[in-house]
Structures are given as structure tokens and as C-alpha cells.
Amino acid sequence: MSKNTPKAIRGTQDIFGPDAEGFAFVVETFERVRKLYRFRRAEMPVFEKTEVFARSLGETTDVVSKEMYSFDDRGGESLTLRPEFTAGIARAFLTNGWQQHAPLKLATHGPLFRYERPQKGRYRQFHQIDAEIIGAGEPQADVELLAMADQLLKELGIEDVTLHLNTLGDGESREAWRAALVDYFSAVKGDLSEDSQERLEKNPLRILDSKDRRDRPFLADAPKIDDFLSDEAAAFFDAVTSGLDAAGVKWKRAEALVRGLDYYRHTAFEFIPDEGSASADALGSQSTVLGGGRYDGLIENLGGPATPAVGWAAGIERLAMLVGERVEPPAVVIIVVEDDGRTSEATAALRRLREAGLSSEMIASGSLRKRYDKAVKRSPGTIISLQTEMGHSISGDDSSDPRVFETLPEYK
RNA sequence: GCGAUCGUAGCUCAGUUGGUUAGAGCGCCGGUUUGUGGUACCGGAGGUCGGGGAUUCGAGCUCCCUCGGUCGCCCCA
């Protein structure tokens, strides 16, 4: 590599080989499951006016205040590369009149951008799959959404993660709880970690899942959301949990689970690897594999009508790490050209194989005597070797697809 | 933004208390052997040891700066 070859941007990745196969497997599985649940596909732009995210996520959140990739376009307007899907989907819902389709089940996937220090399972350009139900305020929507997430993880072969579930209540419940937490933690402020003292000002709910030892003694006796839930909010949560039970989705109550973004109300959830599991090891300190919740106020914040909605997103890279490396399937046929005069013959044969839907390639370069060895190393179902004197040899008869010789009877 | 750690061929790594032309395996290219084929052997290409500066007779190895990777904190998928 020359010294003046440009390097990739920090936090971006070039994905290839087994990793790329894992990535594709996640996306393909998501597409399949999403159709099973009748979620409709949507595509949004990767950039929006900055205000779309600033107004949706909350001006004071870290994402908005320091993690957005923002820039001015030539007209001087501030634009931002999407740091998440939900805000853009809400904007699209309003500007395209998708209200007419409500309740609307949507699914999408693609790249997102966040200006952060990269580490295991976290990148500046990362990729998510995403599912939302917009315009449905009933708990059954939460159940539907979570049932889909649960089945997706199962179909990906990820068994050692558990749904951690909480409710943040409605707006009033959440505010009352928040105030009680501030009172409680303020009383012991001096004994809290520096980080949590800061959280007390900015985001007191997050003290609850602090990793600092100094905060732990105070967590167990902290005010519980359940004591502040309105009757309606409690009934809503009951309906969600009983619905999950009916759908066969295993879950675990996580009273300390809160979500970072301001727009969440009622249901909040994360699928987290079980303690000590292989998945927990694979993810390092990035524990959440899929997360989301209900965001009934968001669309109103963007100037639309009051519209309830729930959604989740999951990092494709993180899921791919749990799925493990996936090998590329070998070719059905490899044609080895051991006589350069027969290259055209091989080209014609390949065309017919591919038209018949049989994956195939040829090896026709490099040392003549090593071409066959190269083919063997790629372990195809069948090797057809075109030799001098118009001869040929076949190997792999046992594992050959019968269609190979239906397509190319002359080599049988 | 903060902390830790690493940075030698395309890849994975060796390189002794600093000492002459920097090595291996794999991969790649060519050849020999086996004569019908995933073997073995030989040879070749490929590195200004991340970059810059300092110490020294002499630095891949010591020191400083810088740039990158990785992991962790904050935050988050």
C-alpha cells in the first residue's frame, strides 16, 4: 500500500467474506420475517433537515448535542446524516399523508451515522433493521411488534438473549417518577459517582443503570415507576405483558430499564444477552441487541396530529456477531480450463449452467497444472475439467446436482 | 471528550540485554515430483519495521511527539 493511499474514515468498516455473509443473513432473515408479520417495506433518505432529529430526539440528548453528522448544504441549510430511523419515518409519515394507511406497520433497514468513538459492536456508520407500528395506540400493537422481534431472533438462531421489559408510564407518570428520583438521589448526591451527579441534572433516570460501584448501594431503594403509574398506564402494561404471554414471548421485568431518547412513553424494552452466555461474550460491553419502545408524543412534536406509535431497531453488526461467521456456499460447478484453446467452450457451458440456475465459475488462469488444484480447494459439487485432445474429466459425481448433466449432457 | 493497549511482508506473527544485507507460516506467481490430480519439494515477487524527531559509533528494539487500530468510560443499536 502506497503511503499516499487514502484510509477509510474512522469508525467505518469494509465488510467482506464470512462477515459479509453474516450481515446478509441477518438482512435476509429480517426481510422474510417482516413479510410473515405483514410489515410493509419503506425507504427513507439517509439525510434530513437537522431539525427533524433535533426536535424528535430532544435537544439535550447526547445524540443531538454531540453525536450528529451535520453539515450545511450549498443553500446554507443544516442537514444531518440520520442517527436513527424513527424521526425520519415520522417525518415521512406526515409529509406523505401516510395517515391514510394507519395503523401502518413499517419495516426498513440501512446505514445510520453517529459521531462516536468506535469500539466493539459500535461504529460511526452502522446498520440497523427497524420495525414500527404507527397510528396504533393499543397494547396489542406492542405485543405484535415484540412477537416479531422475538421470532426474528429465534430464526437467526440467537437463543441466549432475553426480552427485558419495563414501562415508563404515560407523560404524567413519567414526570412524577422522575421528580421522585431527583428527590431521592439529591439527598445522597455527595456519595454518587461524578457521572451520576451530572446525570442528576441531565437525565436522572439513567442513574438507575449506572455501572459505577459507588452508585449501587442506592439503587435498590430508589423509587419505583410502579408506585407512580396511573391506573390507565398500569392497565396498559398489564395488557402488554399478558399479550406477550399469550404470544409465547418470554420476558423479564426490568424496573431500571430506561431508554435514552426523550420521546419514549409506556413500553420500553431491550433484548439483552443472558449473563455469562456466548452472546454476552461476543458483544463485549455493548449489551443491547435490539431495543425500542412506545413513542406516542413524537409525531405531535414534529407538528403532526397526536399519533401513537411503537417501534424497535437492532444493530445488524451486533446481530451478525451473534450469528457467527457464515461460509459462502460452494459453487455447484467449477469448470477447469486446462487447455487454453477451450476457453470459449467453457464460457458457453457456464452460460447454460447459470441459465439453469446452477452457480458456477471457471478457472482458466495461472499455471496449467495447478488449475485443477485451485478448483478442488473451492470444494464445488462438481468439477468439469477440459483437457487437451478434447478430453475431459468429471469429479464429484456423488455430490453432483443431477441438473448439471441434464444441462450439460455432453460431459456426462 | 476521557482512559488503557497495540502498530514488523497481502494475512497471522517471530525478531534474543540496541550490533553487519529484517525472518517464518499461509496466500500469490513460476517450476520439479507424484503421471488423473486436494501431496511433497524448489524458486520468485512482495517490507524505507505506521509517520516524524531525539539519544547512540550504531535503533524494529530506548525516549518524546503524531497518526491509525483495538478495547473500555460517557452515551448508545
Short mmCIF file of C-alpha atoms (C1' of nucleotides) in Angstrom, two decimals:
data_model
loop_
_atom_site.label_atom_id
_atom_site.label_comp_id
_atom_site.label_asym_id
_atom_site.label_seq_id
_atom_site.Cartn_x
_atom_site.Cartn_y
_atom_site.Cartn_z
CA MET A 1 0.00 0.00 0.00
CA SER A 2 1.39 3.32 -1.02
CA LYS A 3 1.94 5.93 1.65
CA ASN A 4 -0.49 8.29 -0.01
CA THR A 5 -3.33 5.79 -0.33
CA PRO A 6 -6.35 7.32 1.42
CA LYS A 7 -7.51 5.48 4.50
CA ALA A 8 -11.06 4.65 5.45
CA ILE A 9 -12.84 7.07 7.76
CA ARG A 10 -12.60 6.24 11.43
CA GLY A 11 -15.46 4.09 12.57
CA THR A 12 -16.41 2.91 9.09
CA GLN A 13 -15.94 -0.66 8.01
CA ASP A 14 -15.40 -2.65 4.86
CA ILE A 15 -17.25 -5.89 5.31
CA PHE A 16 -16.22 -8.93 3.30
CA GLY A 17 -16.16 -12.69 3.34
CA PRO A 18 -17.75 -14.57 6.23
CA ASP A 19 -18.65 -11.31 7.98
CA ALA A 20 -20.45 -10.08 4.90
CA GLU A 21 -22.31 -13.39 4.67
CA GLY A 22 -23.41 -12.97 8.28
CA PHE A 23 -24.57 -9.44 7.57
CA ALA A 24 -26.56 -10.60 4.55
CA PHE A 25 -28.06 -13.47 6.53
CA VAL A 26 -29.40 -11.04 9.12
CA VAL A 27 -30.96 -8.81 6.49
CA GLU A 28 -32.43 -11.70 4.53
CA THR A 29 -33.92 -13.23 7.64
CA PHE A 30 -35.36 -9.88 8.67
CA GLU A 31 -36.98 -9.47 5.25
CA ARG A 32 -38.51 -12.92 5.46
CA VAL A 33 -39.90 -12.47 8.97
CA ARG A 34 -41.15 -8.97 8.28
CA LYS A 35 -43.26 -10.33 5.44
CA LEU A 36 -44.63 -13.04 7.71
CA TYR A 37 -45.89 -10.37 10.06
CA ARG A 38 -47.10 -8.22 7.20
CA PHE A 39 -44.86 -5.24 7.81
CA ARG A 40 -44.55 -3.10 4.69
CA ARG A 41 -41.25 -2.03 3.30
CA ALA A 42 -40.30 1.65 3.29
CA GLU A 43 -37.20 3.53 2.19
CA MET A 44 -36.27 6.92 3.52
CA PRO A 45 -33.40 9.27 2.66
CA VAL A 46 -30.24 8.90 4.72
CA PHE A 47 -30.23 12.62 5.44
CA GLU A 48 -32.84 15.06 6.64
CA LYS A 49 -33.07 18.62 7.82
CA THR A 50 -31.28 18.79 11.14
CA GLU A 51 -34.41 19.91 12.92
CA VAL A 52 -36.10 16.59 12.17
CA PHE A 53 -33.75 14.89 14.59
CA ALA A 54 -33.26 17.79 16.97
CA ARG A 55 -37.00 18.12 17.58
CA SER A 56 -37.67 14.39 17.77
CA LEU A 57 -34.87 13.15 19.95
CA GLY A 58 -34.64 16.04 22.38
CA GLU A 59 -32.18 18.90 22.13
CA THR A 60 -30.31 17.90 25.26
CA THR A 61 -29.71 14.26 24.39
CA ASP A 62 -26.13 13.28 23.64
CA VAL A 63 -27.14 12.12 20.20
CA VAL A 64 -28.31 15.58 19.23
CA SER A 65 -25.84 17.67 21.19
CA LYS A 66 -22.65 15.96 20.14
CA GLU A 67 -23.07 12.85 18.02
CA MET A 68 -24.74 14.03 14.82
CA TYR A 69 -23.01 14.25 11.48
CA SER A 70 -24.35 17.64 10.44
CA PHE A 71 -23.32 19.91 7.61
CA ASP A 72 -24.62 22.86 5.64
CA ASP A 73 -25.63 22.21 2.07
CA ARG A 74 -24.91 24.70 -0.70
CA GLY A 75 -28.05 26.60 0.10
CA GLY A 76 -26.89 27.09 3.67
CA GLU A 77 -29.42 24.71 5.16
CA SER A 78 -28.30 22.48 8.01
CA LEU A 79 -28.66 18.80 7.13
CA THR A 80 -27.84 15.73 9.17
CA LEU A 81 -27.00 12.14 8.33
CA ARG A 82 -29.65 10.09 10.13
CA PRO A 83 -28.55 8.91 13.58
CA GLU A 84 -31.63 6.69 13.89
CA PHE A 85 -34.68 5.72 11.86
CA THR A 86 -37.66 6.76 13.89
CA ALA A 87 -37.51 10.52 13.38
CA GLY A 88 -37.22 10.19 9.61
CA ILE A 89 -40.06 7.69 9.47
CA ALA A 90 -42.28 10.03 11.48
CA ARG A 91 -41.41 12.86 9.11
CA ALA A 92 -42.18 10.69 6.09
CA PHE A 93 -45.45 9.61 7.66
CA LEU A 94 -46.52 13.25 7.91
CA THR A 95 -45.21 14.64 4.64
CA ASN A 96 -46.58 11.80 2.53
CA GLY A 97 -50.01 11.56 4.07
CA TRP A 98 -49.43 8.03 5.27
CA GLN A 99 -52.10 8.68 7.89
CA GLN A 100 -54.47 7.19 5.35
CA HIS A 101 -52.80 3.81 5.87
CA ALA A 102 -52.88 3.94 9.68
CA PRO A 103 -52.41 1.79 11.57
CA LEU A 104 -49.32 1.25 9.50
CA LYS A 105 -46.76 -1.48 10.03
CA LEU A 106 -43.43 -0.46 8.51
CA ALA A 107 -40.04 -2.11 8.20
CA THR A 108 -36.78 -0.77 6.86
CA HIS A 109 -33.04 -1.19 7.16
CA GLY A 110 -29.92 0.67 6.18
CA PRO A 111 -26.99 2.76 7.37
CA LEU A 112 -27.05 5.22 10.26
CA PHE A 113 -24.40 7.65 11.42
CA ARG A 114 -23.25 8.72 14.82
CA TYR A 115 -20.07 10.61 15.69
CA GLU A 116 -18.73 8.42 18.49
CA ARG A 117 -15.52 6.67 19.43
CA PRO A 118 -15.67 3.27 17.75
CA GLN A 119 -15.40 0.14 19.84
CA LYS A 120 -16.59 -3.43 19.73
CA GLY A 121 -20.05 -3.53 18.16
CA ARG A 122 -20.22 0.22 17.69
CA TYR A 123 -19.29 2.23 14.62
CA ARG A 124 -19.72 5.68 13.17
CA GLN A 125 -21.50 4.26 10.20
CA PHE A 126 -23.52 1.35 11.44
CA HIS A 127 -26.55 -0.51 10.16
CA GLN A 128 -29.88 -1.34 11.65
CA ILE A 129 -33.02 -3.19 10.87
CA ASP A 130 -36.10 -1.38 12.09
CA ALA A 131 -39.80 -2.04 12.61
CA GLU A 132 -42.51 0.42 13.56
CA ILE A 133 -46.27 0.41 14.04
CA ILE A 134 -47.64 3.90 13.59
CA GLY A 135 -51.12 5.04 14.49
CA ALA A 136 -51.89 2.18 16.85
CA GLY A 137 -52.28 3.10 20.49
CA GLU A 138 -53.46 -0.23 21.81
CA PRO A 139 -51.22 -2.63 23.73
CA GLN A 140 -51.80 -5.29 21.10
CA ALA A 141 -49.54 -3.30 18.79
CA ASP A 142 -46.71 -3.59 21.31
CA VAL A 143 -47.32 -7.31 21.51
CA GLU A 144 -47.32 -7.72 17.73
CA LEU A 145 -44.09 -5.78 17.42
CA LEU A 146 -42.35 -7.74 20.13
CA ALA A 147 -43.59 -11.08 18.87
CA MET A 148 -41.98 -10.27 15.56
CA ALA A 149 -38.69 -9.31 17.23
CA ASP A 150 -38.73 -12.49 19.26
CA GLN A 151 -39.33 -14.70 16.25
CA LEU A 152 -36.65 -12.90 14.27
CA LEU A 153 -34.05 -13.60 16.92
CA LYS A 154 -35.10 -17.23 17.07
CA GLU A 155 -34.86 -17.60 13.30
CA LEU A 156 -31.40 -16.08 13.43
CA GLY A 157 -30.51 -18.85 15.83
CA ILE A 158 -29.94 -16.46 18.72
CA GLU A 159 -31.38 -18.21 21.76
CA ASP A 160 -29.43 -16.81 24.68
CA VAL A 161 -30.98 -13.35 24.80
CA THR A 162 -33.96 -12.29 26.87
CA LEU A 163 -36.55 -9.57 26.47
CA HIS A 164 -36.15 -7.05 29.29
CA LEU A 165 -39.36 -5.12 29.65
CA ASN A 166 -40.38 -2.00 31.50
CA THR A 167 -42.98 0.71 31.41
CA LEU A 168 -42.20 4.38 31.72
CA GLY A 169 -45.88 5.14 32.12
CA ASP A 170 -47.69 7.97 30.42
CA GLY A 171 -46.33 11.51 30.47
CA GLU A 172 -47.65 12.27 33.93
CA SER A 173 -46.46 9.02 35.46
CA ARG A 174 -43.04 9.51 33.99
CA GLU A 175 -42.75 13.06 35.28
CA ALA A 176 -43.83 12.11 38.81
CA TRP A 177 -41.37 9.25 38.87
CA ARG A 178 -38.61 11.44 37.58
CA ALA A 179 -39.27 14.05 40.26
CA ALA A 180 -39.20 11.37 42.96
CA LEU A 181 -35.89 10.07 41.65
CA VAL A 182 -34.38 13.54 41.69
CA ASP A 183 -35.50 14.00 45.31
CA TYR A 184 -34.16 10.63 46.31
CA PHE A 185 -30.77 10.94 44.67
CA SER A 186 -30.31 14.58 45.61
CA ALA A 187 -30.36 13.56 49.24
CA VAL A 188 -27.28 11.40 48.71
CA LYS A 189 -25.71 13.42 45.94
CA GLY A 190 -22.32 13.66 47.60
CA ASP A 191 -21.93 9.90 47.65
CA LEU A 192 -22.81 9.37 43.99
CA SER A 193 -20.24 8.99 41.23
CA GLU A 194 -19.28 12.12 39.31
CA ASP A 195 -21.12 10.81 36.28
CA SER A 196 -24.30 10.27 38.23
CA GLN A 197 -24.12 13.67 39.84
CA GLU A 198 -24.17 15.03 36.34
CA ARG A 199 -26.98 12.71 35.34
CA LEU A 200 -28.99 14.13 38.20
CA GLU A 201 -29.18 17.35 36.23
CA LYS A 202 -29.45 15.99 32.73
CA ASN A 203 -31.07 12.58 32.83
CA PRO A 204 -31.82 11.25 36.32
CA LEU A 205 -33.47 8.09 35.00
CA ARG A 206 -30.11 6.88 33.75
CA ILE A 207 -28.63 6.76 37.22
CA LEU A 208 -30.64 3.57 37.60
CA ASP A 209 -28.42 1.62 35.25
CA SER A 210 -25.15 3.15 36.32
CA LYS A 211 -22.20 0.76 36.21
CA ASP A 212 -20.35 2.61 38.96
CA ARG A 213 -19.92 0.76 42.25
CA ARG A 214 -20.43 3.90 44.28
CA ASP A 215 -23.96 4.26 42.94
CA ARG A 216 -25.05 0.71 43.57
CA PRO A 217 -25.94 0.94 47.26
CA PHE A 218 -28.61 3.49 46.45
CA LEU A 219 -30.24 1.75 43.52
CA ALA A 220 -32.23 -0.91 45.30
CA ASP A 221 -34.26 1.53 47.37
CA ALA A 222 -34.78 4.08 44.63
CA PRO A 223 -38.40 5.00 43.84
CA LYS A 224 -40.10 2.50 41.52
CA ILE A 225 -42.13 3.50 38.50
CA ASP A 226 -44.89 1.18 39.61
CA ASP A 227 -45.68 3.49 42.52
CA PHE A 228 -46.31 6.36 40.16
CA LEU A 229 -48.23 4.66 37.38
CA SER A 230 -51.68 5.99 36.67
CA ASP A 231 -54.42 3.36 36.54
CA GLU A 232 -54.53 3.64 32.78
CA ALA A 233 -50.78 3.22 32.44
CA ALA A 234 -50.79 0.21 34.74
CA ALA A 235 -53.63 -1.39 32.81
CA PHE A 236 -51.78 -0.77 29.58
CA PHE A 237 -48.69 -2.52 30.84
CA ASP A 238 -50.77 -5.43 32.14
CA ALA A 239 -52.30 -5.83 28.72
CA VAL A 240 -48.88 -5.86 27.08
CA THR A 241 -47.45 -8.48 29.41
CA SER A 242 -50.44 -10.77 29.22
CA GLY A 243 -50.39 -10.41 25.46
CA LEU A 244 -46.74 -11.44 25.38
CA ASP A 245 -47.55 -14.46 27.49
CA ALA A 246 -50.29 -15.40 25.05
CA ALA A 247 -47.91 -14.97 22.13
CA GLY A 248 -45.35 -17.19 23.80
CA VAL A 249 -42.77 -14.46 24.15
CA LYS A 250 -40.61 -14.87 27.23
CA TRP A 251 -39.87 -11.66 29.06
CA LYS A 252 -38.38 -10.35 32.25
CA ARG A 253 -39.40 -7.25 34.16
CA ALA A 254 -36.59 -4.72 34.28
CA GLU A 255 -37.63 -1.87 36.55
CA ALA A 256 -34.44 0.05 35.97
CA LEU A 257 -34.61 -0.10 32.19
CA VAL A 258 -34.97 3.34 30.70
CA ARG A 259 -34.28 4.49 27.19
CA GLY A 260 -32.01 7.33 26.25
CA LEU A 261 -34.23 9.34 23.99
CA ASP A 262 -36.85 11.76 25.27
CA TYR A 263 -39.71 10.54 23.18
CA TYR A 264 -40.34 7.21 24.87
CA ARG A 265 -43.56 6.59 26.83
CA HIS A 266 -45.16 3.46 28.26
CA THR A 267 -43.44 0.33 26.98
CA ALA A 268 -39.66 0.30 26.85
CA PHE A 269 -37.68 -2.83 26.10
CA GLU A 270 -34.33 -4.30 25.17
CA PHE A 271 -33.26 -7.78 24.19
CA ILE A 272 -30.11 -8.44 26.21
CA PRO A 273 -27.79 -11.47 26.22
CA ASP A 274 -28.14 -13.68 29.27
CA GLU A 275 -25.43 -13.32 31.88
CA GLY A 276 -22.40 -15.44 31.03
CA SER A 277 -23.79 -16.56 27.67
CA ALA A 278 -21.82 -16.85 24.47
CA SER A 279 -23.68 -13.85 23.12
CA ALA A 280 -22.70 -11.74 26.12
CA ASP A 281 -19.05 -12.57 25.45
CA ALA A 282 -19.37 -11.85 21.77
CA LEU A 283 -20.80 -8.39 22.31
CA GLY A 284 -18.33 -7.04 24.84
CA SER A 285 -19.74 -4.08 26.64
CA GLN A 286 -22.41 -3.42 24.04
CA SER A 287 -25.15 -5.39 25.64
CA THR A 288 -28.29 -4.37 23.84
CA VAL A 289 -29.01 -6.28 20.70
CA LEU A 290 -32.44 -4.91 19.92
CA GLY A 291 -34.22 -2.07 21.64
CA GLY A 292 -37.19 0.19 21.37
CA GLY A 293 -40.44 1.28 22.88
CA ARG A 294 -43.54 3.38 22.52
CA TYR A 295 -43.25 6.97 21.40
CA ASP A 296 -46.73 8.39 21.47
CA GLY A 297 -45.63 12.03 21.56
CA LEU A 298 -43.11 12.13 18.79
CA ILE A 299 -45.28 12.80 15.78
CA GLU A 300 -47.01 15.62 17.58
CA ASN A 301 -43.60 17.12 18.32
CA LEU A 302 -43.00 17.28 14.59
CA GLY A 303 -46.19 19.26 14.11
CA GLY A 304 -48.50 16.40 13.22
CA PRO A 305 -51.68 15.18 14.85
CA ALA A 306 -51.43 13.18 18.06
CA THR A 307 -50.39 9.76 16.75
CA PRO A 308 -49.42 6.83 18.93
CA ALA A 309 -46.62 4.57 17.74
CA VAL A 310 -44.23 1.83 18.81
CA GLY A 311 -41.02 0.64 17.25
CA TRP A 312 -37.71 -1.05 17.66
CA ALA A 313 -34.34 -1.16 15.97
CA ALA A 314 -31.49 -3.61 16.12
CA GLY A 315 -27.86 -3.27 15.07
CA ILE A 316 -27.10 -5.54 12.13
CA GLU A 317 -23.41 -5.72 13.03
CA ARG A 318 -24.26 -6.83 16.55
CA LEU A 319 -26.72 -9.43 15.35
CA ALA A 320 -24.17 -10.65 12.84
CA MET A 321 -21.65 -11.14 15.66
CA LEU A 322 -24.11 -13.41 17.43
CA VAL A 323 -24.98 -15.29 14.28
CA GLY A 324 -21.30 -16.06 13.82
CA GLU A 325 -19.33 -16.43 10.66
CA ARG A 326 -21.24 -17.92 7.81
CA VAL A 327 -19.42 -19.55 4.98
CA GLU A 328 -20.23 -18.77 1.41
CA PRO A 329 -21.87 -21.80 -0.14
CA PRO A 330 -19.56 -23.52 -2.62
CA ALA A 331 -20.27 -23.45 -6.33
CA VAL A 332 -22.42 -26.21 -7.79
CA VAL A 333 -19.96 -26.49 -10.68
CA ILE A 334 -16.46 -25.32 -11.43
CA ILE A 335 -15.12 -25.71 -14.94
CA VAL A 336 -11.36 -26.00 -15.16
CA VAL A 337 -9.81 -25.00 -18.46
CA GLU A 338 -6.61 -26.99 -18.78
CA ASP A 339 -6.31 -26.28 -22.48
CA ASP A 340 -6.47 -22.57 -23.25
CA GLY A 341 -7.96 -23.41 -26.64
CA ARG A 342 -11.17 -24.49 -24.94
CA THR A 343 -11.94 -21.26 -23.09
CA SER A 344 -14.86 -20.40 -25.37
CA GLU A 345 -16.33 -23.84 -24.86
CA ALA A 346 -16.20 -23.25 -21.10
CA THR A 347 -17.79 -19.83 -21.45
CA ALA A 348 -20.70 -21.32 -23.39
CA ALA A 349 -21.15 -24.10 -20.85
CA LEU A 350 -21.19 -21.60 -17.99
CA ARG A 351 -23.88 -19.60 -19.67
CA ARG A 352 -26.11 -22.68 -19.86
CA LEU A 353 -25.42 -23.66 -16.25
CA ARG A 354 -26.30 -20.24 -14.97
CA GLU A 355 -29.45 -20.06 -17.03
CA ALA A 356 -30.41 -23.33 -15.37
CA GLY A 357 -29.90 -21.68 -12.01
CA LEU A 358 -26.70 -23.52 -11.12
CA SER A 359 -23.99 -21.43 -9.52
CA SER A 360 -20.76 -21.89 -11.40
CA GLU A 361 -17.46 -20.35 -12.35
CA MET A 362 -14.39 -21.23 -14.34
CA ILE A 363 -10.71 -21.38 -13.54
CA ALA A 364 -8.61 -20.60 -16.58
CA SER A 365 -5.59 -18.66 -15.45
CA GLY A 366 -2.23 -19.36 -13.88
CA SER A 367 -0.17 -22.49 -14.08
CA LEU A 368 -1.95 -25.18 -16.10
CA ARG A 369 -1.08 -27.95 -13.70
CA LYS A 370 -2.32 -26.00 -10.69
CA ARG A 371 -5.71 -25.04 -12.03
CA TYR A 372 -7.31 -28.27 -11.01
CA ASP A 373 -5.92 -27.92 -7.50
CA LYS A 374 -7.45 -24.49 -7.20
CA ALA A 375 -10.83 -25.92 -8.14
CA VAL A 376 -10.50 -28.69 -5.57
CA LYS A 377 -9.79 -26.17 -2.84
CA ARG A 378 -13.08 -24.40 -3.55
CA SER A 379 -14.87 -27.73 -2.97
CA PRO A 380 -17.63 -27.43 -5.56
CA GLY A 381 -20.24 -30.13 -6.05
CA THR A 382 -18.81 -30.95 -9.46
CA ILE A 383 -15.56 -30.22 -11.25
CA ILE A 384 -15.52 -30.44 -15.01
CA SER A 385 -12.00 -30.29 -16.32
CA LEU A 386 -11.46 -29.52 -20.00
CA GLN A 387 -8.21 -31.12 -21.05
CA THR A 388 -6.22 -31.29 -24.22
CA GLU A 389 -7.24 -33.64 -27.02
CA MET A 390 -10.88 -32.75 -26.39
CA GLY A 391 -10.90 -34.97 -23.33
CA HIS A 392 -12.47 -34.08 -20.07
CA SER A 393 -12.80 -35.42 -16.59
CA ILE A 394 -15.51 -35.17 -14.01
CA SER A 395 -15.22 -35.36 -10.32
CA GLY A 396 -17.73 -35.10 -7.54
CA ASP A 397 -20.31 -37.45 -9.04
CA ASP A 398 -21.63 -38.31 -5.60
CA SER A 399 -22.35 -34.74 -4.63
CA SER A 400 -23.30 -33.57 -8.10
CA ASP A 401 -26.56 -31.82 -8.64
CA PRO A 402 -28.43 -34.02 -11.18
CA ARG A 403 -29.29 -30.90 -13.14
CA VAL A 404 -25.62 -30.46 -14.03
CA PHE A 405 -25.71 -33.28 -16.56
CA GLU A 406 -29.22 -32.50 -17.68
CA THR A 407 -27.83 -29.11 -18.61
CA LEU A 408 -24.52 -30.36 -19.98
CA PRO A 409 -25.17 -33.93 -21.20
CA GLU A 410 -22.07 -33.86 -23.39
CA TYR A 411 -19.87 -34.09 -20.30
CA LYS A 412 -21.70 -36.90 -18.66
"C1'" G B 1 -14.41 14.24 25.37
"C1'" C B 2 -11.50 10.69 28.84
"C1'" G B 3 -8.55 6.05 29.82
"C1'" A B 4 -5.83 1.50 28.55
"C1'" U B 5 -3.35 -1.18 24.89
"C1'" C B 6 -1.21 -2.28 20.23
"C1'" G B 7 1.05 -0.78 15.21
"C1'" U B 8 7.26 -5.69 11.55
"C1'" A B 9 5.66 -8.66 4.06
"C1'" G B 10 -1.39 -9.23 1.16
"C1'" C B 11 -2.89 -12.18 6.11
"C1'" U B 12 -1.23 -14.35 11.15
"C1'" C B 13 3.04 -13.48 13.73
"C1'" A B 14 8.89 -14.36 15.25
"C1'" G B 15 12.65 -10.97 15.91
"C1'" U B 16 17.27 -12.65 21.98
"C1'" U B 17 20.33 -7.26 27.33
"C1'" G B 18 20.04 -1.94 20.69
"C1'" G B 19 25.12 -4.59 16.65
"C1'" U B 20 26.64 -6.27 9.83
"C1'" U B 21 22.39 -7.48 3.53
"C1'" A B 22 14.86 -7.97 8.73
"C1'" G B 23 12.62 -13.85 9.18
"C1'" A B 24 8.66 -17.98 9.31
"C1'" G B 25 3.85 -19.95 8.14
"C1'" C B 26 -0.29 -19.12 4.98
"C1'" G B 27 -1.59 -16.74 0.38
"C1'" C B 28 0.14 -15.28 -4.62
"C1'" C B 29 3.40 -16.36 -9.13
"C1'" G B 30 6.71 -19.94 -11.63
"C1'" G B 31 8.90 -24.82 -11.72
"C1'" U B 32 10.00 -30.16 -10.25
"C1'" U B 33 7.82 -34.72 -8.41
"C1'" U B 34 3.51 -37.65 -7.90
"C1'" G B 35 1.89 -39.22 -14.09
"C1'" U B 36 -5.53 -38.01 -13.50
"C1'" G B 37 -4.76 -34.64 -9.90
"C1'" G B 38 -6.92 -31.63 -2.67
"C1'" U B 39 0.54 -34.39 -1.87
"C1'" A B 40 5.70 -33.15 -1.30
"C1'" C B 41 9.85 -30.25 -2.73
"C1'" C B 42 12.49 -25.97 -5.17
"C1'" G B 43 12.48 -21.00 -6.59
"C1'" G B 44 10.32 -15.93 -7.13
"C1'" A B 45 7.76 -11.38 -6.32
"C1'" G B 46 6.41 -8.51 -2.04
"C1'" G B 47 8.61 -4.65 3.81
"C1'" U B 48 12.01 2.96 3.77
"C1'" C B 49 9.78 -2.46 10.64
"C1'" G B 50 2.67 3.46 10.86
"C1'" G B 51 4.98 8.65 10.38
"C1'" G B 52 8.36 12.49 12.47
"C1'" G B 53 12.06 13.87 15.89
"C1'" A B 54 15.73 12.64 19.87
"C1'" U B 55 19.65 9.55 22.35
"C1'" U B 56 23.78 6.47 20.35
"C1'" C B 57 29.59 4.72 16.79
"C1'" G B 58 25.03 2.00 15.64
"C1'" A B 59 17.58 1.53 16.78
"C1'" G B 60 12.39 -2.90 14.53
"C1'" C B 61 14.14 -2.86 19.67
"C1'" U B 62 15.19 3.22 24.28
"C1'" C B 63 12.71 8.33 24.87
"C1'" C B 64 9.25 12.31 23.02
"C1'" C B 65 5.50 13.86 19.53
"C1'" U B 66 2.00 12.46 15.95
"C1'" C B 67 -1.33 9.31 13.09
"C1'" G B 68 -4.06 4.86 12.99
"C1'" G B 69 -6.25 0.08 15.02
"C1'" U B 70 -8.42 -2.37 19.22
"C1'" C B 71 -10.87 -2.43 23.96
"C1'" G B 72 -13.25 0.28 27.94
"C1'" C B 73 -15.84 5.02 30.21
"C1'" C B 74 -19.61 8.66 28.89
"C1'" C B 75 -23.70 7.72 25.67
"C1'" C B 76 -25.94 4.27 22.85
"C1'" A B 77 -28.02 -0.36 18.34
#
